Short mmCIF file of C-alpha atoms and ligand atoms in Angstrom, two decimals:
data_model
loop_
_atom_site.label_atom_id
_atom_site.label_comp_id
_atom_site.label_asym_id
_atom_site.label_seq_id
_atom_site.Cartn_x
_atom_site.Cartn_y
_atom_site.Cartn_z
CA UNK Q 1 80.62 86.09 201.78
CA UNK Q 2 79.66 89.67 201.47
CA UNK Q 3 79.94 92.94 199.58
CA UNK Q 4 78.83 96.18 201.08
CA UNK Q 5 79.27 99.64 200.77
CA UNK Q 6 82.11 100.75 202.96
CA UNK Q 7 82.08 104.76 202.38
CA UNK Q 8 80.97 106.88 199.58
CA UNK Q 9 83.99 109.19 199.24
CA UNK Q 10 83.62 112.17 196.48
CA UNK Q 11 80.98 110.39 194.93
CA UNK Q 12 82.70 107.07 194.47
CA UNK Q 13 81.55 104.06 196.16
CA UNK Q 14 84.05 102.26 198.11
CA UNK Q 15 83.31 98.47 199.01
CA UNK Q 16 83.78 96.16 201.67
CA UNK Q 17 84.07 92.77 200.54
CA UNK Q 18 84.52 89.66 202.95
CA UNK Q 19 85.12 85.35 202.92
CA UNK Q 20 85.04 83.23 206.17
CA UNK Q 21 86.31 79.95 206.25
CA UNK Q 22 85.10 76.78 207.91
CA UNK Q 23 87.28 77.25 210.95
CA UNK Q 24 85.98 80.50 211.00
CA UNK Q 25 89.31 83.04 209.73
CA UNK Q 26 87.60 86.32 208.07
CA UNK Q 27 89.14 88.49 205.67
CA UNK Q 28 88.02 91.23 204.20
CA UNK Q 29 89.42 93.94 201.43
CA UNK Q 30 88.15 97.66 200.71
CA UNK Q 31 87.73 98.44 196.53
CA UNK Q 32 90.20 101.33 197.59
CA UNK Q 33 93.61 100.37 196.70
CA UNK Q 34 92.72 96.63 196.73
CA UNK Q 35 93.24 96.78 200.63
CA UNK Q 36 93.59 93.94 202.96
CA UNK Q 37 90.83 95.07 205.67
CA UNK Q 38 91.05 92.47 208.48
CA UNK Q 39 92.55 89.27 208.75
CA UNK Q 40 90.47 88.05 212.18
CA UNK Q 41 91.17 85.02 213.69
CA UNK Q 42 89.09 83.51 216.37
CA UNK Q 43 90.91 83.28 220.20
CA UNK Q 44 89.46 82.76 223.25
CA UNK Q 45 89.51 86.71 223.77
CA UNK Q 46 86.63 86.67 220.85
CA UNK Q 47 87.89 87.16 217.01
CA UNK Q 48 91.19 89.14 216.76
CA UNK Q 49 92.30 91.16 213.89
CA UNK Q 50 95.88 90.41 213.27
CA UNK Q 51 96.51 93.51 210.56
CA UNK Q 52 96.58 97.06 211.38
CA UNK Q 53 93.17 99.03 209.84
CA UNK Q 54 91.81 103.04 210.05
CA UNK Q 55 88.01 103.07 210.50
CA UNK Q 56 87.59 105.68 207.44
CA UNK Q 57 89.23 106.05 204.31
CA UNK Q 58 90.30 109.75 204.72
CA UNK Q 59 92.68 108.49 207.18
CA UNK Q 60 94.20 106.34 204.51
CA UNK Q 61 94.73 109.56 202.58
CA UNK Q 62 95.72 111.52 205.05
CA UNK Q 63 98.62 110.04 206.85
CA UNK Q 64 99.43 107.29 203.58
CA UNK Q 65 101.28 104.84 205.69
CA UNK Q 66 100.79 102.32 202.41
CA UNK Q 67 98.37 100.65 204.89
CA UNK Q 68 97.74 97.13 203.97
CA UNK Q 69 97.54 98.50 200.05
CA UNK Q 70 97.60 96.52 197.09
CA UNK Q 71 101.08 98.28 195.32
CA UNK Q 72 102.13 98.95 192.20
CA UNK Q 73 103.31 98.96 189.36
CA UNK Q 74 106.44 98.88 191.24
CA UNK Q 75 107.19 98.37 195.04
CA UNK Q 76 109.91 100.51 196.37
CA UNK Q 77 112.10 103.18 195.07
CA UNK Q 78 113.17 104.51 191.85
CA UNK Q 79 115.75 107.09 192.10
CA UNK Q 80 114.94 110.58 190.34
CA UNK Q 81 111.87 108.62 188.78
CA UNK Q 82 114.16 107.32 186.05
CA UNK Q 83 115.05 103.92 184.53
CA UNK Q 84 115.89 102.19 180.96
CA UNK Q 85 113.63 100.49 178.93
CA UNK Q 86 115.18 98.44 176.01
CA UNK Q 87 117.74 101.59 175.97
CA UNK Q 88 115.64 104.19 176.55
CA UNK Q 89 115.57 106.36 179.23
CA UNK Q 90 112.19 106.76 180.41
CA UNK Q 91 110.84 108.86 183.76
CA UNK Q 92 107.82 108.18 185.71
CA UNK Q 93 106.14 111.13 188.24
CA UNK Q 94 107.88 111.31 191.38
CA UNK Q 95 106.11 111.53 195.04
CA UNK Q 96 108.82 111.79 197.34
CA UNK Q 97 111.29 114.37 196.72
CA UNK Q 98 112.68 113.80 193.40
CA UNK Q 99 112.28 109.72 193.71
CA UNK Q 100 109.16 107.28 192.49
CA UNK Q 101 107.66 105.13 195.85
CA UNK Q 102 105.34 102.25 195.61
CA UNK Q 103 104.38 103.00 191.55
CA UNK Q 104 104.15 107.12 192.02
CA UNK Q 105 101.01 109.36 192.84
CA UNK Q 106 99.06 106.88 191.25
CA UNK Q 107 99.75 104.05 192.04
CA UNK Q 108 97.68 101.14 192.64
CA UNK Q 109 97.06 101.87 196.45
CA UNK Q 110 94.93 105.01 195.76
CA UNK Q 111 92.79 104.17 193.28
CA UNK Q 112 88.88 102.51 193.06
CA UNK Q 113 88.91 98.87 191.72
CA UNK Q 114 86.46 97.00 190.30
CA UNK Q 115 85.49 94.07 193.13
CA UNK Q 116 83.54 90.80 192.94
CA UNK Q 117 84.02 88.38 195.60
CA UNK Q 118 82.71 84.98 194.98
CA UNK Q 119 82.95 81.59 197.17
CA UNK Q 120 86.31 82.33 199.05
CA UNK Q 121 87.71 84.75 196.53
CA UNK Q 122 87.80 88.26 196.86
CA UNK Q 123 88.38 89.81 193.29
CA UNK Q 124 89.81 93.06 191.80
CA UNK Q 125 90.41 94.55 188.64
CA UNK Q 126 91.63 97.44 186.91
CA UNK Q 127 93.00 98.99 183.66
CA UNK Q 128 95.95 100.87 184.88
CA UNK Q 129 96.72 102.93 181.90
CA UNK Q 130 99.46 104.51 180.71
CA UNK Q 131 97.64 108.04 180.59
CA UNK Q 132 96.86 107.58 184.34
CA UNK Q 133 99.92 106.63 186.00
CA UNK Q 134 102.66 107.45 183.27
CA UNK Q 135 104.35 104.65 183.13
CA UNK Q 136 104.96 102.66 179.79
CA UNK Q 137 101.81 100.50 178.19
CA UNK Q 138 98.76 99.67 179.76
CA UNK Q 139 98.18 97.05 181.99
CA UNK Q 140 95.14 95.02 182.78
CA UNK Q 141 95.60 93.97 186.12
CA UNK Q 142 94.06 91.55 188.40
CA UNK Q 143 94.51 91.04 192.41
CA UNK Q 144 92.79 88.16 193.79
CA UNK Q 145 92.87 87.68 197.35
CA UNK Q 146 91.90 83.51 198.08
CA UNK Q 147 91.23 82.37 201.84
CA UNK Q 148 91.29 78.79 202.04
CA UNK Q 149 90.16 75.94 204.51
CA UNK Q 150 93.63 75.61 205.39
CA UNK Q 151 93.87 78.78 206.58
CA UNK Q 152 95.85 80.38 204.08
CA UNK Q 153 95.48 83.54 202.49
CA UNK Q 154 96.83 83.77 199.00
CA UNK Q 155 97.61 87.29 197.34
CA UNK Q 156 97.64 86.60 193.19
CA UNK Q 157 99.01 89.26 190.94
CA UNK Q 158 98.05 89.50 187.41
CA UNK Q 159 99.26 91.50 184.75
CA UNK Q 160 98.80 91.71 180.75
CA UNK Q 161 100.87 94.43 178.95
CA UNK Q 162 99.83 96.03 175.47
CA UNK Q 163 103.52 97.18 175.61
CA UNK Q 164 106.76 96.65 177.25
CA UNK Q 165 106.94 97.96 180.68
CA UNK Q 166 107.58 96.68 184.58
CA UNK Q 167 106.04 94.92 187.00
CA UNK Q 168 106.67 94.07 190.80
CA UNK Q 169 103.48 94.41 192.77
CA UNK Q 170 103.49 93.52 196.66
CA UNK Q 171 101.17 94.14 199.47
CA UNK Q 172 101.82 96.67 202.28
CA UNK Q 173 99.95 94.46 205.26
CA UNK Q 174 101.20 95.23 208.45
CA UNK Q 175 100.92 92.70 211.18
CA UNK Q 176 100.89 93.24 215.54
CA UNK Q 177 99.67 89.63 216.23
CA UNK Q 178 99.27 90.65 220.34
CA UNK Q 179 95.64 90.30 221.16
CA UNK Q 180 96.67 93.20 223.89
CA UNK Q 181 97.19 96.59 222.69
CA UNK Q 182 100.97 96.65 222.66
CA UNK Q 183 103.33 97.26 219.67
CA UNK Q 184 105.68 94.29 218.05
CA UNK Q 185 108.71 94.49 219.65
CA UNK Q 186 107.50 91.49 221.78
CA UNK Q 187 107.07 89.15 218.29
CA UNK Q 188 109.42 86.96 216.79
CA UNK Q 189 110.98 86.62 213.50
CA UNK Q 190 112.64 84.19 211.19
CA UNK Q 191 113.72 85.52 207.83
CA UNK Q 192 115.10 82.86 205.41
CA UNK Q 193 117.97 85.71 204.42
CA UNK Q 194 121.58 86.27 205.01
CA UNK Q 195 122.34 89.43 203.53
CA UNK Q 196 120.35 92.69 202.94
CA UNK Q 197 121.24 95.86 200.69
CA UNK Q 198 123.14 98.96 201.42
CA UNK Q 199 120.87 101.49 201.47
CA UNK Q 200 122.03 105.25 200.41
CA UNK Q 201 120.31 108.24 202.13
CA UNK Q 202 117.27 108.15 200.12
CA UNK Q 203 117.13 104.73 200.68
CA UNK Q 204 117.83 104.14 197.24
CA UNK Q 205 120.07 100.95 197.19
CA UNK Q 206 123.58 101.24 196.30
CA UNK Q 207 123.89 98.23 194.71
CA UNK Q 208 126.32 96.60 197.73
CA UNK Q 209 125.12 93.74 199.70
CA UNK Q 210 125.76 93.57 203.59
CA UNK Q 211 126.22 90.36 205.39
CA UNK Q 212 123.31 89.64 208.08
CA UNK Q 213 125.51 87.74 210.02
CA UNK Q 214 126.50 89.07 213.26
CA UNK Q 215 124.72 92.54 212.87
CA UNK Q 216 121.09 93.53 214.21
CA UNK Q 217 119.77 92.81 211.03
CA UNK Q 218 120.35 89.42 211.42
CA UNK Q 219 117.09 86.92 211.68
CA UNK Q 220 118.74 84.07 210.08
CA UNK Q 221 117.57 82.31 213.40
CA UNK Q 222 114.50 83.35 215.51
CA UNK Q 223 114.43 86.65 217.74
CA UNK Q 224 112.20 89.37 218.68
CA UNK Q 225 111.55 92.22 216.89
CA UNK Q 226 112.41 94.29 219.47
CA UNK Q 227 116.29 93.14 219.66
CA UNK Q 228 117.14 94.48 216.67
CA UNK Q 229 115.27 97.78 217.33
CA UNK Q 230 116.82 98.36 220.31
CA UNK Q 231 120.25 98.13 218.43
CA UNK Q 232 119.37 100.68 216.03
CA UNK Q 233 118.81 103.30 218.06
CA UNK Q 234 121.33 105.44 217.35
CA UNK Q 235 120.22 105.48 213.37
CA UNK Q 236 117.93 108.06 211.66
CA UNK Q 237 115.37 105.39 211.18
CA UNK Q 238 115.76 103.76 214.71
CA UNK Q 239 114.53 100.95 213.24
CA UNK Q 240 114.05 98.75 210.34
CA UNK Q 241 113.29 99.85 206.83
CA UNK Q 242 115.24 97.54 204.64
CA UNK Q 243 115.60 95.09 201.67
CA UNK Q 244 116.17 91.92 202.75
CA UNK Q 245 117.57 89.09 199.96
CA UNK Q 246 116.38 86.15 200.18
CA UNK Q 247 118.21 82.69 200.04
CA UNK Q 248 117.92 79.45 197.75
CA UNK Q 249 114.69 77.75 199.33
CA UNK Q 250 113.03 74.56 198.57
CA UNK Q 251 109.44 75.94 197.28
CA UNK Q 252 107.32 74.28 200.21
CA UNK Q 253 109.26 76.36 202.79
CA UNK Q 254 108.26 79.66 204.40
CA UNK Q 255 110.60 82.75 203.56
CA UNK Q 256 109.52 84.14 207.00
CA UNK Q 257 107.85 83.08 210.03
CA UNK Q 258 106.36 85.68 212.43
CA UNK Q 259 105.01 84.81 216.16
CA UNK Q 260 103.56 86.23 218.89
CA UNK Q 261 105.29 85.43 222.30
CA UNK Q 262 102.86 82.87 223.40
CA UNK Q 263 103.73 81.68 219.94
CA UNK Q 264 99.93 80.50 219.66
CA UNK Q 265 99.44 82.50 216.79
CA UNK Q 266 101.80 82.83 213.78
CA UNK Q 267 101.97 83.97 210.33
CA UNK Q 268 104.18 82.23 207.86
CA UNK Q 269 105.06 83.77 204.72
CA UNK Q 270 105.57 81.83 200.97
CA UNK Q 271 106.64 83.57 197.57
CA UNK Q 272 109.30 83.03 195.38
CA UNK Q 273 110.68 86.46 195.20
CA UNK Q 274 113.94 87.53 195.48
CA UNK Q 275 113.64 89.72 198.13
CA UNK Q 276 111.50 91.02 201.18
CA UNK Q 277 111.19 94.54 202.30
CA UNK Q 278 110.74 94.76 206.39
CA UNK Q 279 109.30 97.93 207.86
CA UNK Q 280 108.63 98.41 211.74
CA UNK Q 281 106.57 101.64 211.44
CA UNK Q 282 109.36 103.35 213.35
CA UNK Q 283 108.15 106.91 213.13
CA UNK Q 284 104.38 106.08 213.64
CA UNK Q 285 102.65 107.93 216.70
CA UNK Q 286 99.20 109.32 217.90
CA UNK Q 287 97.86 110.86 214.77
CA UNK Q 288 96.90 107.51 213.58
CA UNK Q 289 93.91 106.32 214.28
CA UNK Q 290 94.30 102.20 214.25
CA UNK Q 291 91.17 100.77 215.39
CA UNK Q 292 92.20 98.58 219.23
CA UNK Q 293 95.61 99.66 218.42
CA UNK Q 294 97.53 103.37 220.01
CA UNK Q 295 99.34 104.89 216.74
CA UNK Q 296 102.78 105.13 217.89
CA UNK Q 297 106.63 103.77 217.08
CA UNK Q 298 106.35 99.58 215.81
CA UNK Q 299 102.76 99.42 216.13
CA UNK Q 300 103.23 96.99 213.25
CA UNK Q 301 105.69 95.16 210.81
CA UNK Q 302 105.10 95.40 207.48
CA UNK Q 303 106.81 92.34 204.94
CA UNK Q 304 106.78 93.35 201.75
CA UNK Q 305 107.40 90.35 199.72
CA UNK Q 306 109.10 91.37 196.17
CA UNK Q 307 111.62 91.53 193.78
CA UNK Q 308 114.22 93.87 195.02
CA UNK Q 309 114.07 97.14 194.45
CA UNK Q 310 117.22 97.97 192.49
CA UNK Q 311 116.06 94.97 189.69
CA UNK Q 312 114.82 98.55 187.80
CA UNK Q 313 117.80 99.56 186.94
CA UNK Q 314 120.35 96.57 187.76
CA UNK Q 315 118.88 92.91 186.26
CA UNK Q 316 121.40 91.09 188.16
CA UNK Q 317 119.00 91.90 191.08
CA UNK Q 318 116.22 90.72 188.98
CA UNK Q 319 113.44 90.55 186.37
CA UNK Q 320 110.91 93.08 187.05
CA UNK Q 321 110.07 93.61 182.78
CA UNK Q 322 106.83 92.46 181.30
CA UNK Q 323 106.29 92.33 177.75
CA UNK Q 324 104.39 93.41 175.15
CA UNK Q 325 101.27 90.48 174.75
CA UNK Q 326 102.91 89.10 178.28
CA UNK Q 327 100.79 87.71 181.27
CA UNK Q 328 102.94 88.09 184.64
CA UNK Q 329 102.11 86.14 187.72
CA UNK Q 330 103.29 86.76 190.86
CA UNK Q 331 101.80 84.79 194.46
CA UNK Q 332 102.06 85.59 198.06
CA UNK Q 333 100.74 82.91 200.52
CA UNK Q 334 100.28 83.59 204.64
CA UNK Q 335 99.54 80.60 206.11
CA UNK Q 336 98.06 81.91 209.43
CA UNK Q 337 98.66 79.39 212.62
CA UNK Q 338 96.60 80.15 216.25
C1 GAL W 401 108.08 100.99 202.94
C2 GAL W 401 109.22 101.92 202.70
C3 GAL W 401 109.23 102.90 203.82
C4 GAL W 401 107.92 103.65 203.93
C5 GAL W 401 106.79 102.65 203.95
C6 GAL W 401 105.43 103.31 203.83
O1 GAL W 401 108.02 100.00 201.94
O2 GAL W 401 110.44 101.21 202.62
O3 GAL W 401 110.31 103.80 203.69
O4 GAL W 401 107.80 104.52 202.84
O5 GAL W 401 106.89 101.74 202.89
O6 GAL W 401 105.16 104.13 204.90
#
């Protein structure tokens, strides 16, 4: 295990912080935004990273593709930056037009944390207050990312609240698991969901659901990437951006399964979330740097696992509160085959 300086970046120190495991997996995180760095895998091609990463972290604030960050303290939208809170209406800053992305301008992807990294756990932490990100009460929060001898890597969320507030964190990771240089059209996909939500212009959802069945969106049983891309080219997004619910699942089974074609490497996906945002990097191109990967269109899929979006201002979609004196825990596992 390691921690080393990464950058010094207006006078702030950001860190590099990495576990191996005995079969020799590696991942490391950078301080900044509680990133996922590399997830490396050995092959017979030498160790292959299987998450997209920038070399420097002025290209993660330049182009802010949400790469591989820690987010919060809400994933997704919220529409004009408003929602109600015990009957009040309360507004947060807004980043994208007049809506709230991935917890606002300061959210938890663009900030220092604190790091420690100790056996196979890679530690942050971080006093999000409200004075810094303007959303109601403070919130310690804690992000542990766990590699084990299994293979797995685990993603915990922590969160105490000195006052009511909300809370859906995710991770942004996007994968390409091709060793080649190629985008993921070529990678399959099973998503344990039969219906996503109807999304309005600002991809704020409406509230309807939309059957899976029968539609591109459909990955109910496995298929590449690529075949539902190539239907939805005559969208805006030509691609996928979209909330995915997922179904009833026994708890030991994988809400998605992701493979390369050779299917001899695969990353299987665990949470008990309600729902799971996909994102194939549709309008990505040559201005991003990705180290052994060319920016352009579905140079990665990003899975956001989460509680949908719209739980902030519907509950039938969900419970995104945390309370006053309340601890919230929230888990991600990849369990990473090759
Ligand atoms: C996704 C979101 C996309 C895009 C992306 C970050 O979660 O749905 O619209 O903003 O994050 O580039």
């Amino acid at each position: 295990m390691t921690k080393e300086i990464f950058e010094t970046v207006n006078h702030e120190t950001i860190y590099k912080l990495s576990v191996t495991n005995k079969n020799n997996v590696m991942i490391s995180c950078l301080s900044y935004g509680a990133n996922w760095y590399e997830l490396l895998v050995p092959t017979e091609h030498g160790p292959q990273n299987l998450i997209l990463n920038f070399s420097k972290v002025a290209d993660y604030q330049r182009i802010n593709p949400y790469l591989n960050m820690s987010i919060g303290r809400t994933a997704g939208r919220i529409g004009h930056g408003k929602f109600n809170l015990n009957g009040k209406e309360i507004s947060v800053p807004q980043n994208e037009g007049d809506n709230t992305l991935h917890g606002g301008p300061h959210g938890f992807h663009n900030t220092n944390w604190e790091s420690a990294v100790d056996g196979q756990v890679i530690t942050f932490t971080k006093n999000i207050t409200a004075d810094y990100d303007q959303y109601p009460g403070n919130l310690a929060v804690k992000i542990t990312y766990t590699l084990t001898d299994d293979n797995q890597v685990l993603i915990d969320y922590y969160a105490a609240a000195d006052a009511d507030g909300i809370f859906n964190p995710t991770n942004h990771a996007y994968f390409n698991l091709n060793t080649t240089d190629q985008n993921v059209k070529n990678l399959t996909l099973q998503l344990r969901s039969s219906h996503h939500l109807a999304l309005d212009k600002e991809k704020i959802p409406t509230g309807e659901t939309i059957a899976n069945a029968h539609t591109p969106f459909d990955f109910q049983t496995t298929k590449t990437i690529g075949a539902a891309i190539d239907n939805m080219q005559d969208t805006d997004e030509k691609g996928l951006d979209d909330v995915y619910l997922i179904d009833e699942h026994p708890e030991n089974e994988p809400i998605a399964i992701l493979k390369n074609p050779d299917e001899n490497i695969a990353v299987e996906i665990y949470a008990e979330r309600n729902g799971i945002v996909m994102f194939t990097a549709n309008k990505f191109g040559a201005d991003q740097p990705f180290i052994d990967k060319t920016g352009q269109p579905y140079v990665g899929v990003a899975l956001e696992s989460q509680t949908v979006p719209n739980a902030v201002f519907d509950p039938s979609f969900g419970d995104i509160s945390i309370h006053q004196d309340e601890t919230k825990h929230y888990q991600t596992k990849y369990q990473i085959k090759f």
